Amino acid sequence: MSVERGTARPAEQPTTKPQERVIRRRPKNRRAQIAATSAAAFGSLGYHGVSMEDIASKLGISSAALYRHYPSKYALFREELLRLGTLTVASTTVAAADAELPAQQRLAKVLDAMIAATIANRPTVTLARWEGRYLDETDNATLNQQFTTSIRALTTLIGELRPELARPDRQVRAVSLLSIVSSIGDHHATLPVKALTAVLNSAAWAVIRADLPQIAATTRDSRTVEIPQSFKHELLLKKSVELFHERGYPNVSVEDIATAADLSAASAVYRYYRSKSDLLAAAFRRAADRVSGAIGPATTASNNPAEALSKLIDLYVAGSFAERELTFVYYAEFSHVPAEERTVLRNIQRLIVAEWVTLLVAVRPDLSEAQARILVQASFGLVVDLGRVFADDTGLCPPDRVVALMEVVLFGQPRGE
């Protein structure tokens, strides 16, 4: 039967289906999702820069739902740091199946495991390096014990490969290995995994095999410079950095800084600096200017790139020993600098690294700029880590040894070899 054009068809009866009920099921791996999301947030912004509401928002759930899995932000933070510590112990432990291998092969397998674990956890490795002090006393002791166990394991392996080394010498190298590998958590320089693994491995083996300067019978203590009370702006910088190093930036108030600088009230601080964060920025700017300002004179006064880079290494180590607390605080508290100043500091840091990379590639043309950048960053972090671990025993790792280790990481061997 045909229907003429313009003639309407009979209306069809609508068919109504019962509306299906949507059942939302809680993901079976919700707890793992929460842990991963919070770890990424902590790694990016630090413990104090993240709230439970931030984490819940990233997961698309309510704060109440988040609290059903974890009682607090601290519980999330604690779980991630102790997980990283456990992972470090596991990666530095020789597998039972490898126990009978020669020392060099066992150490090689451990290094590969360390590097693989660090690359896989790169976004949060920085937490264990700089945020561990925000754990409570018991948990911090657990984390420290985990890293002590790892250092002992590496010390033993190095001793089996190089039995002629004294135990303190092996310990310094063990700390250096952990520092080199974990340094990739401090920056965003990229390389394909295979190439990154090769660069880190090469630097680690150079440290293991190098001969370092003998520890002198007596070491010269760095002189403590007393700042006159009249130089209040200088005294405020010094005292604030000391407090930030001791307690962590979020745990220091302007009142604390005023008291340390012998000022009558917190309001007196504001005559010199607008805020606590401005104090931090001023200290960081001074440190960055010191490092960047050394590049031109060192290059001009040198006959070749190797000589220039050697001079910069000497200056970098000397400056770091003279301002040990500031060097640590620069790495640990950078996120607390005001955004606009942070941009300026990052630009200065990029320029510093770029100049060092240029010199290093001129010395070692076998390296690409990307590979050289990884080594430069590792050498900077090494100075901080050695200062932190051996701060109470500077005779074990004095400046000349730190200089030699920086040279080994960058040049592949100590200067003069």
mmCIF file of C-alpha atoms in Angstrom, residues 172 176 180 206-207 210-214 220 306-322 324 356 375 378-384 386-387 390 394 396-417:
data_model
loop_
_atom_site.group_PDB
_atom_site.id
_atom_site.type_symbol
_atom_site.label_atom_id
_atom_site.label_comp_id
_atom_site.label_asym_id
_atom_site.label_seq_id
_atom_site.Cartn_x
_atom_site.Cartn_y
_atom_site.Cartn_z
ATOM 1 C CA VAL A 172 81.009 7.326 51.308
ATOM 2 C CA SER A 176 77.082 8.416 46.655
ATOM 3 C CA ILE A 180 73.292 9.527 42.067
ATOM 4 C CA ALA A 206 82.875 5.431 38.040
ATOM 5 C CA VAL A 207 82.361 6.184 41.750
ATOM 6 C CA ALA A 210 87.717 5.619 41.354
ATOM 7 C CA ASP A 211 90.566 6.224 43.787
ATOM 8 C CA LEU A 212 89.735 9.130 46.091
ATOM 9 C CA PRO A 213 92.080 11.410 48.077
ATOM 10 C CA GLN A 214 93.178 9.984 51.411
ATOM 11 C CA ARG A 220 90.388 22.346 58.747
ATOM 12 C CA ALA A 306 88.006 21.174 31.593
ATOM 13 C CA GLU A 307 89.885 23.781 33.593
ATOM 14 C CA ALA A 308 86.809 26.022 33.773
ATOM 15 C CA LEU A 309 84.595 23.177 34.947
ATOM 16 C CA SER A 310 87.160 22.146 37.565
ATOM 17 C CA LYS A 311 87.187 25.692 38.951
ATOM 18 C CA LEU A 312 83.405 25.732 39.091
ATOM 19 C CA ILE A 313 83.394 22.412 40.972
ATOM 20 C CA ASP A 314 85.842 23.823 43.537
ATOM 21 C CA LEU A 315 83.715 26.956 43.999
ATOM 22 C CA TYR A 316 80.465 25.004 44.201
ATOM 23 C CA VAL A 317 81.772 22.691 46.929
ATOM 24 C CA ALA A 318 83.364 25.557 48.886
ATOM 25 C CA GLY A 319 80.107 27.535 48.768
ATOM 26 C CA SER A 320 78.055 24.525 49.792
ATOM 27 C CA PHE A 321 80.296 23.807 52.791
ATOM 28 C CA ALA A 322 80.169 27.456 53.820
ATOM 29 C CA ARG A 324 75.454 23.859 54.323
ATOM 30 C CA TRP A 356 77.752 23.483 33.060
ATOM 31 C CA LEU A 375 75.145 14.089 35.273
ATOM 32 C CA ALA A 378 73.432 14.280 39.904
ATOM 33 C CA SER A 379 76.656 16.060 40.851
ATOM 34 C CA PHE A 380 74.744 18.962 42.436
ATOM 35 C CA GLY A 381 72.549 16.615 44.459
ATOM 36 C CA LEU A 382 75.581 14.577 45.528
ATOM 37 C CA VAL A 383 77.061 17.570 47.374
ATOM 38 C CA VAL A 384 73.840 18.044 49.332
ATOM 39 C CA LEU A 386 77.045 13.922 51.350
ATOM 40 C CA GLY A 387 76.751 17.049 53.484
ATOM 41 C CA PHE A 390 78.159 13.172 57.021
ATOM 42 C CA THR A 394 83.055 16.221 58.269
ATOM 43 C CA LEU A 396 84.909 11.434 56.903
ATOM 44 C CA CYS A 397 83.978 13.395 53.795
ATOM 45 C CA PRO A 398 85.887 16.707 53.700
ATOM 46 C CA PRO A 399 85.676 19.176 50.793
ATOM 47 C CA ASP A 400 88.517 17.650 48.768
ATOM 48 C CA ARG A 401 86.755 14.272 48.725
ATOM 49 C CA VAL A 402 83.462 15.866 47.696
ATOM 50 C CA VAL A 403 85.288 17.705 44.910
ATOM 51 C CA ALA A 404 86.832 14.416 43.757
ATOM 52 C CA LEU A 405 83.426 12.701 43.758
ATOM 53 C CA MET A 406 81.857 15.525 41.739
ATOM 54 C CA GLU A 407 84.683 15.174 39.228
ATOM 55 C CA VAL A 408 84.156 11.419 39.043
ATOM 56 C CA VAL A 409 80.438 11.860 38.322
ATOM 57 C CA LEU A 410 81.057 14.516 35.660
ATOM 58 C CA PHE A 411 84.381 13.523 34.099
ATOM 59 C CA GLY A 412 84.149 9.789 34.761
ATOM 60 C CA GLN A 413 87.342 9.957 36.838
ATOM 61 C CA PRO A 414 89.071 12.257 39.356
ATOM 62 C CA ARG A 415 90.900 15.280 38.006
ATOM 63 C CA GLY A 416 94.407 14.602 36.711
ATOM 64 C CA GLU A 417 93.845 10.957 35.775
#
